[in-house]
């Protein structure tokens, strides 16, 4: 009997140890996901007790909605303007912090400060910095002899301003993750590259970057997920902070703002659920493409070593 209990312990204990995570994930992650898919098949108003089943009607309506395509373009524009510079600056900052700087801890805390600051406070500060009439950025433009920019009315300018806000908050956080991976690279590899005559730039591209591949994949995938779900920054950047319109003509309204507006202003839960599921599929596809591209680029660099 004792031997049998011992075999069961060895066989089933690992599953019991990890079970709490999957139970919690099933309740707060998987169930809402599946229930949202269920709701998306109905014409379901916010306080409707007897919703009508319409199949894929919400999805068909969504695909022919010009506002959806506009907010999807806005989302991708802000995502590209923020994610690409963010990852590049994070790697460069990590490389700089990996050198022999004085007071390294102070520098690392300094670049993390925007991440721990209140997002609402950052939103208000940046909305004032990019203010069309009395904003600091336009004041600097005038000193340089450049024209003022209406950062909130101009579609592309608003995307640039929101992307700067996102980069300000997340670049330092990602730089510290990359820095931790850089410091885990065995020093012997760099010493061997020096013996072979490789300079600092060659060592960075042929030794450091390929060995950062798992970390870069993690950073890029998380940046993709966060970038395509951007919500608070455009909500606070509006001339009327807290509005879900994303500007007077939806010039910087994102998909998540559109989804929130559909659910809680228009009270159309079925339509909002369809938006959520389409966004979920888009995020999975873009994250997968980024994963494959990052792995291929890093593998190419590794092959040149």
CSV table of N, CA and C in Angstrom, one decimal, residues 144-263:
chain,number,residue,atom,x,y,z
A,144,UNK,N,12.3,77.7,-32.9
A,144,UNK,CA,13.1,77.2,-34.0
A,144,UNK,C,12.7,77.7,-35.3
A,145,UNK,N,11.6,78.5,-35.3
A,145,UNK,CA,11.1,79.0,-36.6
A,145,UNK,C,10.2,78.1,-37.3
A,146,UNK,N,9.7,77.1,-36.7
A,146,UNK,CA,8.8,76.1,-37.3
A,146,UNK,C,7.3,76.4,-37.0
A,147,UNK,N,6.5,75.9,-37.9
A,147,UNK,CA,5.0,76.1,-37.7
A,147,UNK,C,4.5,75.3,-36.5
A,148,UNK,N,3.5,75.9,-35.8
A,148,UNK,CA,2.9,75.2,-34.7
A,148,UNK,C,2.1,74.0,-35.3
A,149,UNK,N,2.0,72.9,-34.5
A,149,UNK,CA,1.2,71.7,-34.9
A,149,UNK,C,0.0,71.5,-34.0
A,150,UNK,N,-1.1,71.3,-34.5
A,150,UNK,CA,-2.3,71.0,-33.7
A,150,UNK,C,-2.2,69.5,-33.4
A,151,UNK,N,-1.6,69.1,-32.3
A,151,UNK,CA,-1.3,67.7,-32.0
A,151,UNK,C,-2.6,66.9,-31.8
A,152,UNK,N,-3.6,67.5,-31.4
A,152,UNK,CA,-4.9,66.7,-31.1
A,152,UNK,C,-5.8,66.7,-32.4
A,153,UNK,N,-5.7,67.7,-33.2
A,153,UNK,CA,-6.6,67.6,-34.4
A,153,UNK,C,-6.0,66.9,-35.6
A,154,UNK,N,-4.7,67.0,-35.7
A,154,UNK,CA,-4.0,66.3,-36.9
A,154,UNK,C,-3.9,64.8,-36.6
A,155,UNK,N,-4.3,64.0,-37.5
A,155,UNK,CA,-4.4,62.6,-37.2
A,155,UNK,C,-3.0,62.0,-37.0
A,156,UNK,N,-2.0,62.2,-37.9
A,156,UNK,CA,-0.7,61.6,-37.8
A,156,UNK,C,0.0,62.2,-36.6
A,157,UNK,N,-0.1,63.6,-36.4
A,157,UNK,CA,0.6,64.2,-35.3
A,157,UNK,C,0.1,63.7,-33.9
A,158,UNK,N,-1.2,63.4,-33.8
A,158,UNK,CA,-1.8,62.8,-32.6
A,158,UNK,C,-1.2,61.4,-32.3
A,159,UNK,N,-1.0,60.7,-33.4
A,159,UNK,CA,-0.4,59.3,-33.3
A,159,UNK,C,1.0,59.4,-32.8
A,160,UNK,N,1.8,60.4,-33.3
A,160,UNK,CA,3.1,60.6,-32.9
A,160,UNK,C,3.2,61.0,-31.4
A,161,UNK,N,2.3,61.9,-31.0
A,161,UNK,CA,2.3,62.3,-29.6
A,161,UNK,C,2.0,61.2,-28.6
A,162,UNK,N,1.0,60.4,-29.0
A,162,UNK,CA,0.6,59.2,-28.1
A,162,UNK,C,1.7,58.2,-28.1
A,163,UNK,N,2.4,58.0,-29.3
A,163,UNK,CA,3.5,57.0,-29.3
A,163,UNK,C,4.6,57.5,-28.4
A,164,UNK,N,4.9,58.8,-28.4
A,164,UNK,CA,5.9,59.3,-27.5
A,164,UNK,C,5.6,59.1,-26.0
A,165,UNK,N,4.3,59.2,-25.7
A,165,UNK,CA,3.8,59.0,-24.4
A,165,UNK,C,4.0,57.5,-24.0
A,166,UNK,N,3.7,56.6,-24.9
A,166,UNK,CA,3.9,55.2,-24.7
A,166,UNK,C,5.4,54.8,-24.5
A,167,UNK,N,6.2,55.4,-25.4
A,167,UNK,CA,7.7,55.1,-25.3
A,167,UNK,C,8.3,55.6,-24.0
A,168,UNK,N,7.8,56.8,-23.6
A,168,UNK,CA,8.3,57.4,-22.4
A,168,UNK,C,8.1,56.5,-21.2
A,169,UNK,N,7.0,55.8,-21.2
A,169,UNK,CA,6.6,54.9,-20.0
A,169,UNK,C,7.3,53.6,-20.1
A,170,UNK,N,7.4,53.0,-21.3
A,170,UNK,CA,7.8,51.6,-21.4
A,170,UNK,C,9.2,51.3,-21.8
A,171,UNK,N,9.9,52.3,-22.3
A,171,UNK,CA,11.3,52.0,-22.8
A,171,UNK,C,12.2,51.6,-21.7
A,172,UNK,N,12.2,52.3,-20.6
A,172,UNK,CA,13.1,52.0,-19.5
A,172,UNK,C,12.8,50.6,-18.9
A,173,UNK,N,11.6,50.2,-18.8
A,173,UNK,CA,11.2,48.9,-18.3
A,173,UNK,C,11.8,47.8,-19.2
A,174,UNK,N,11.6,48.0,-20.5
A,174,UNK,CA,12.1,47.0,-21.4
A,174,UNK,C,13.6,47.0,-21.4
A,175,UNK,N,14.3,48.1,-21.3
A,175,UNK,CA,15.7,48.2,-21.2
A,175,UNK,C,16.3,47.4,-20.1
A,176,UNK,N,15.6,47.4,-18.9
A,176,UNK,CA,16.1,46.7,-17.8
A,176,UNK,C,16.0,45.2,-18.0
A,177,UNK,N,15.0,44.7,-18.7
A,177,UNK,CA,14.8,43.3,-19.0
A,177,UNK,C,16.0,42.9,-20.0
A,178,UNK,N,16.2,43.7,-21.0
A,178,UNK,CA,17.3,43.4,-22.0
A,178,UNK,C,18.7,43.5,-21.3
A,179,UNK,N,18.8,44.4,-20.3
A,179,UNK,CA,20.1,44.5,-19.6
A,179,UNK,C,20.4,43.3,-18.8
A,180,UNK,N,19.3,42.7,-18.1
A,180,UNK,CA,19.5,41.5,-17.3
A,180,UNK,C,20.0,40.4,-18.2
A,181,UNK,N,19.4,40.3,-19.4
A,181,UNK,CA,19.8,39.2,-20.4
A,181,UNK,C,21.3,39.5,-20.9
A,182,UNK,N,21.6,40.7,-21.1
A,182,UNK,CA,23.0,41.0,-21.5
A,182,UNK,C,24.0,40.6,-20.5
A,183,UNK,N,23.7,40.9,-19.2
A,183,UNK,CA,24.7,40.6,-18.2
A,183,UNK,C,24.8,39.1,-17.9
A,184,UNK,N,23.8,38.3,-18.5
A,184,UNK,CA,23.9,36.8,-18.3
A,184,UNK,C,24.8,36.2,-19.4
A,185,UNK,N,25.2,37.0,-20.4
A,185,UNK,CA,26.0,36.4,-21.5
A,185,UNK,C,27.4,36.1,-20.9
A,186,UNK,N,27.9,34.9,-21.1
A,186,UNK,CA,29.3,34.6,-20.6
A,186,UNK,C,30.3,35.6,-21.1
A,187,UNK,N,31.2,36.1,-20.2
A,187,UNK,CA,32.2,37.0,-20.6
A,187,UNK,C,33.2,36.4,-21.5
A,188,UNK,N,33.4,35.0,-21.4
A,188,UNK,CA,34.4,34.4,-22.2
A,188,UNK,C,34.1,34.5,-23.7
A,189,UNK,N,32.8,34.6,-24.1
A,189,UNK,CA,32.5,34.8,-25.5
A,189,UNK,C,33.0,36.1,-26.1
A,190,UNK,N,32.8,37.2,-25.3
A,190,UNK,CA,33.3,38.5,-25.7
A,190,UNK,C,34.8,38.4,-25.8
A,191,UNK,N,35.5,37.8,-24.8
A,191,UNK,CA,36.9,37.7,-24.8
A,191,UNK,C,37.5,37.0,-26.0
A,192,UNK,N,36.7,35.9,-26.4
A,192,UNK,CA,37.2,35.1,-27.5
A,192,UNK,C,37.0,35.9,-28.8
A,193,UNK,N,35.9,36.7,-28.9
A,193,UNK,CA,35.7,37.6,-30.0
A,193,UNK,C,36.8,38.7,-30.1
A,194,UNK,N,37.2,39.2,-29.0
A,194,UNK,CA,38.3,40.2,-29.0
A,194,UNK,C,39.6,39.6,-29.5
A,195,UNK,N,39.9,38.4,-29.0
A,195,UNK,CA,41.1,37.7,-29.5
A,195,UNK,C,41.0,37.5,-31.0
A,196,UNK,N,39.8,37.2,-31.6
A,196,UNK,CA,39.6,37.0,-33.0
A,196,UNK,C,39.7,38.4,-33.8
A,197,UNK,N,39.8,39.5,-33.1
A,197,UNK,CA,39.9,40.8,-33.7
A,197,UNK,C,38.6,41.5,-33.9
A,198,UNK,N,37.5,41.1,-33.3
A,198,UNK,CA,36.2,41.7,-33.4
A,198,UNK,C,36.2,43.0,-32.6
A,199,UNK,N,35.7,44.1,-33.2
A,199,UNK,CA,35.6,45.4,-32.5
A,199,UNK,C,34.3,45.4,-31.7
A,200,UNK,N,34.0,46.5,-31.0
A,200,UNK,CA,32.8,46.6,-30.2
A,200,UNK,C,31.5,46.4,-31.0
A,201,UNK,N,31.5,47.0,-32.2
A,201,UNK,CA,30.2,47.0,-33.0
A,201,UNK,C,30.0,45.5,-33.5
A,202,UNK,N,31.1,44.9,-34.0
A,202,UNK,CA,31.0,43.6,-34.5
A,202,UNK,C,30.6,42.6,-33.3
A,203,UNK,N,31.1,42.8,-32.2
A,203,UNK,CA,30.8,41.9,-31.0
A,203,UNK,C,29.3,42.1,-30.7
A,204,UNK,N,28.8,43.4,-30.8
A,204,UNK,CA,27.4,43.6,-30.4
A,204,UNK,C,26.5,42.9,-31.4
A,205,UNK,N,26.8,43.0,-32.7
A,205,UNK,CA,25.9,42.4,-33.7
A,205,UNK,C,26.1,40.9,-33.8
A,206,UNK,N,27.3,40.4,-33.6
A,206,UNK,CA,27.6,39.0,-33.8
A,206,UNK,C,27.5,38.1,-32.6
A,207,UNK,N,27.7,38.7,-31.4
A,207,UNK,CA,27.7,38.0,-30.1
A,207,UNK,C,26.5,38.3,-29.3
A,208,UNK,N,26.3,39.6,-29.0
A,208,UNK,CA,25.3,40.1,-28.0
A,208,UNK,C,23.9,39.9,-28.6
A,209,UNK,N,23.6,40.4,-29.8
A,209,UNK,CA,22.2,40.4,-30.3
A,209,UNK,C,21.7,38.9,-30.5
A,210,UNK,N,22.5,38.0,-31.1
A,210,UNK,CA,22.0,36.6,-31.3
A,210,UNK,C,21.7,36.0,-29.9
A,211,UNK,N,22.5,36.3,-28.9
A,211,UNK,CA,22.2,35.6,-27.6
A,211,UNK,C,21.1,36.3,-26.8
A,212,UNK,N,20.7,37.4,-27.3
A,212,UNK,CA,19.5,38.1,-26.7
A,212,UNK,C,18.2,37.6,-27.3
A,213,UNK,N,18.2,36.7,-28.3
A,213,UNK,CA,17.0,36.3,-29.0
A,213,UNK,C,15.8,36.0,-28.1
A,214,UNK,N,16.0,35.1,-27.1
A,214,UNK,CA,14.8,34.8,-26.3
A,214,UNK,C,14.2,36.0,-25.6
A,215,UNK,N,15.1,36.9,-25.1
A,215,UNK,CA,14.6,38.1,-24.4
A,215,UNK,C,14.0,39.0,-25.4
A,216,UNK,N,14.6,39.2,-26.6
A,216,UNK,CA,14.0,40.1,-27.5
A,216,UNK,C,12.6,39.6,-28.0
A,217,UNK,N,12.5,38.3,-28.2
A,217,UNK,CA,11.2,37.7,-28.6
A,217,UNK,C,10.1,38.1,-27.5
A,218,UNK,N,10.5,37.9,-26.2
A,218,UNK,CA,9.6,38.2,-25.1
A,218,UNK,C,9.2,39.7,-25.1
A,219,UNK,N,10.2,40.6,-25.3
A,219,UNK,CA,9.9,42.0,-25.3
A,219,UNK,C,9.0,42.4,-26.4
A,220,UNK,N,9.3,41.8,-27.6
A,220,UNK,CA,8.5,42.2,-28.8
A,220,UNK,C,7.1,41.7,-28.7
A,221,UNK,N,7.0,40.5,-28.2
A,221,UNK,CA,5.6,39.9,-28.1
A,221,UNK,C,4.8,40.7,-27.1
A,222,UNK,N,5.4,41.0,-25.9
A,222,UNK,CA,4.6,41.8,-24.9
A,222,UNK,C,4.4,43.2,-25.4
A,223,UNK,N,5.3,43.8,-26.2
A,223,UNK,CA,5.1,45.1,-26.8
A,223,UNK,C,3.9,45.0,-27.8
A,224,UNK,N,3.9,43.9,-28.5
A,224,UNK,CA,2.8,43.8,-29.5
A,224,UNK,C,1.4,43.7,-28.8
A,225,UNK,N,1.4,42.9,-27.8
A,225,UNK,CA,0.1,42.7,-27.0
A,225,UNK,C,-0.3,44.0,-26.4
A,226,UNK,N,0.6,44.7,-25.8
A,226,UNK,CA,0.3,46.0,-25.1
A,226,UNK,C,0.0,47.1,-26.1
A,227,UNK,N,0.7,47.1,-27.2
A,227,UNK,CA,0.6,48.2,-28.2
A,227,UNK,C,-0.8,48.1,-28.9
A,228,UNK,N,-1.2,46.9,-29.2
A,228,UNK,CA,-2.5,46.7,-29.9
A,228,UNK,C,-3.7,46.9,-29.0
A,229,UNK,N,-3.5,46.9,-27.7
A,229,UNK,CA,-4.6,47.1,-26.7
A,229,UNK,C,-4.5,48.5,-26.1
A,230,UNK,N,-3.8,49.4,-26.7
A,230,UNK,CA,-3.6,50.7,-26.1
A,230,UNK,C,-5.0,51.4,-25.8
A,231,UNK,N,-5.1,51.9,-24.6
A,231,UNK,CA,-6.4,52.4,-24.2
A,231,UNK,C,-6.3,53.7,-23.4
A,232,UNK,N,-5.5,53.7,-22.3
A,232,UNK,CA,-5.5,54.8,-21.4
A,232,UNK,C,-4.9,56.1,-22.1
A,233,UNK,N,-3.8,55.9,-22.8
A,233,UNK,CA,-3.1,57.1,-23.3
A,233,UNK,C,-4.0,57.9,-24.3
A,234,UNK,N,-4.6,57.3,-25.3
A,234,UNK,CA,-5.5,58.1,-26.1
A,234,UNK,C,-6.7,58.6,-25.4
A,235,UNK,N,-7.2,57.9,-24.4
A,235,UNK,CA,-8.3,58.4,-23.6
A,235,UNK,C,-8.0,59.6,-22.9
A,236,UNK,N,-6.8,59.7,-22.3
A,236,UNK,CA,-6.4,60.9,-21.6
A,236,UNK,C,-5.8,62.0,-22.5
A,237,UNK,N,-5.4,61.7,-23.7
A,237,UNK,CA,-4.9,62.7,-24.6
A,237,UNK,C,-6.0,63.6,-25.2
A,238,UNK,N,-7.2,63.1,-25.2
A,238,UNK,CA,-8.3,63.8,-25.8
A,238,UNK,C,-8.4,65.2,-25.2
A,239,UNK,N,-8.9,66.2,-26.0
A,239,UNK,CA,-9.2,67.5,-25.5
A,239,UNK,C,-10.2,67.5,-24.3
A,240,UNK,N,-11.0,66.5,-24.3
A,240,UNK,CA,-11.9,66.3,-23.2
A,240,UNK,C,-11.5,65.0,-22.5
A,241,UNK,N,-10.5,65.0,-21.6
A,241,UNK,CA,-9.9,63.8,-21.0
A,241,UNK,C,-11.0,62.9,-20.5
A,242,UNK,N,-10.9,61.6,-20.8
A,242,UNK,CA,-11.9,60.6,-20.4
A,242,UNK,C,-12.9,60.3,-21.5
A,243,UNK,N,-12.9,61.1,-22.6
A,243,UNK,CA,-13.8,60.8,-23.7
A,243,UNK,C,-13.3,59.5,-24.4
A,244,UNK,N,-14.3,58.8,-25.0
A,244,UNK,CA,-14.0,57.6,-25.7
A,244,UNK,C,-13.9,57.8,-27.2
A,245,UNK,N,-14.1,59.1,-27.7
A,245,UNK,CA,-14.2,59.3,-29.1
A,245,UNK,C,-12.9,59.3,-29.8
A,246,UNK,N,-11.8,59.6,-29.1
A,246,UNK,CA,-10.5,59.6,-29.7
A,246,UNK,C,-10.4,60.8,-30.7
A,247,UNK,N,-10.8,62.0,-30.2
A,247,UNK,CA,-10.8,63.2,-31.0
A,247,UNK,C,-12.1,63.4,-31.7
A,248,UNK,N,-12.3,64.6,-32.2
A,248,UNK,CA,-13.6,65.0,-32.8
A,248,UNK,C,-14.0,64.2,-34.0
A,249,UNK,N,-13.1,63.7,-34.7
A,249,UNK,CA,-13.4,62.8,-35.9
A,249,UNK,C,-12.8,61.4,-35.7
A,250,UNK,N,-12.6,61.0,-34.5
A,250,UNK,CA,-12.0,59.7,-34.2
A,250,UNK,C,-10.6,59.5,-34.8
A,251,UNK,N,-9.9,60.6,-34.8
A,251,UNK,CA,-8.6,60.6,-35.5
A,251,UNK,C,-7.5,59.8,-34.7
A,252,UNK,N,-7.7,59.6,-33.4
A,252,UNK,CA,-6.8,58.8,-32.6
A,252,UNK,C,-7.6,57.8,-31.7
A,253,UNK,N,-8.8,57.4,-32.1
A,253,UNK,CA,-9.5,56.4,-31.4
A,253,UNK,C,-9.0,55.0,-31.8
A,254,UNK,N,-8.7,54.2,-30.8
A,254,UNK,CA,-8.1,52.9,-31.0
A,254,UNK,C,-9.2,51.8,-30.9
A,255,UNK,N,-8.9,50.6,-31.2
A,255,UNK,CA,-9.9,49.5,-31.2
A,255,UNK,C,-10.5,49.3,-29.8
A,256,UNK,N,-9.6,49.4,-28.8
A,256,UNK,CA,-10.1,49.2,-27.5
A,256,UNK,C,-11.1,50.3,-27.0
A,257,UNK,N,-10.7,51.5,-27.4
A,257,UNK,CA,-11.7,52.6,-27.1
A,257,UNK,C,-13.0,52.4,-27.8
A,258,UNK,N,-12.9,52.0,-29.1
A,258,UNK,CA,-14.1,51.8,-29.9
A,258,UNK,C,-15.0,50.6,-29.2
A,259,UNK,N,-14.3,49.6,-28.7
A,259,UNK,CA,-15.0,48.5,-28.1
A,259,UNK,C,-15.6,49.0,-26.8
A,260,UNK,N,-14.9,49.8,-26.0
A,260,UNK,CA,-15.5,50.3,-24.8
A,260,UNK,C,-16.7,51.2,-25.1
A,261,UNK,N,-16.6,52.0,-26.1
A,261,UNK,CA,-17.6,52.9,-26.5
A,261,UNK,C,-18.9,52.1,-26.9
A,262,UNK,N,-18.6,51.1,-27.7
A,262,UNK,CA,-19.8,50.2,-28.1
A,262,UNK,C,-20.5,49.6,-27.0
A,263,UNK,N,-19.7,49.1,-26.0
A,263,UNK,CA,-20.3,48.4,-24.9
A,263,UNK,C,-21.0,49.3,-23.9
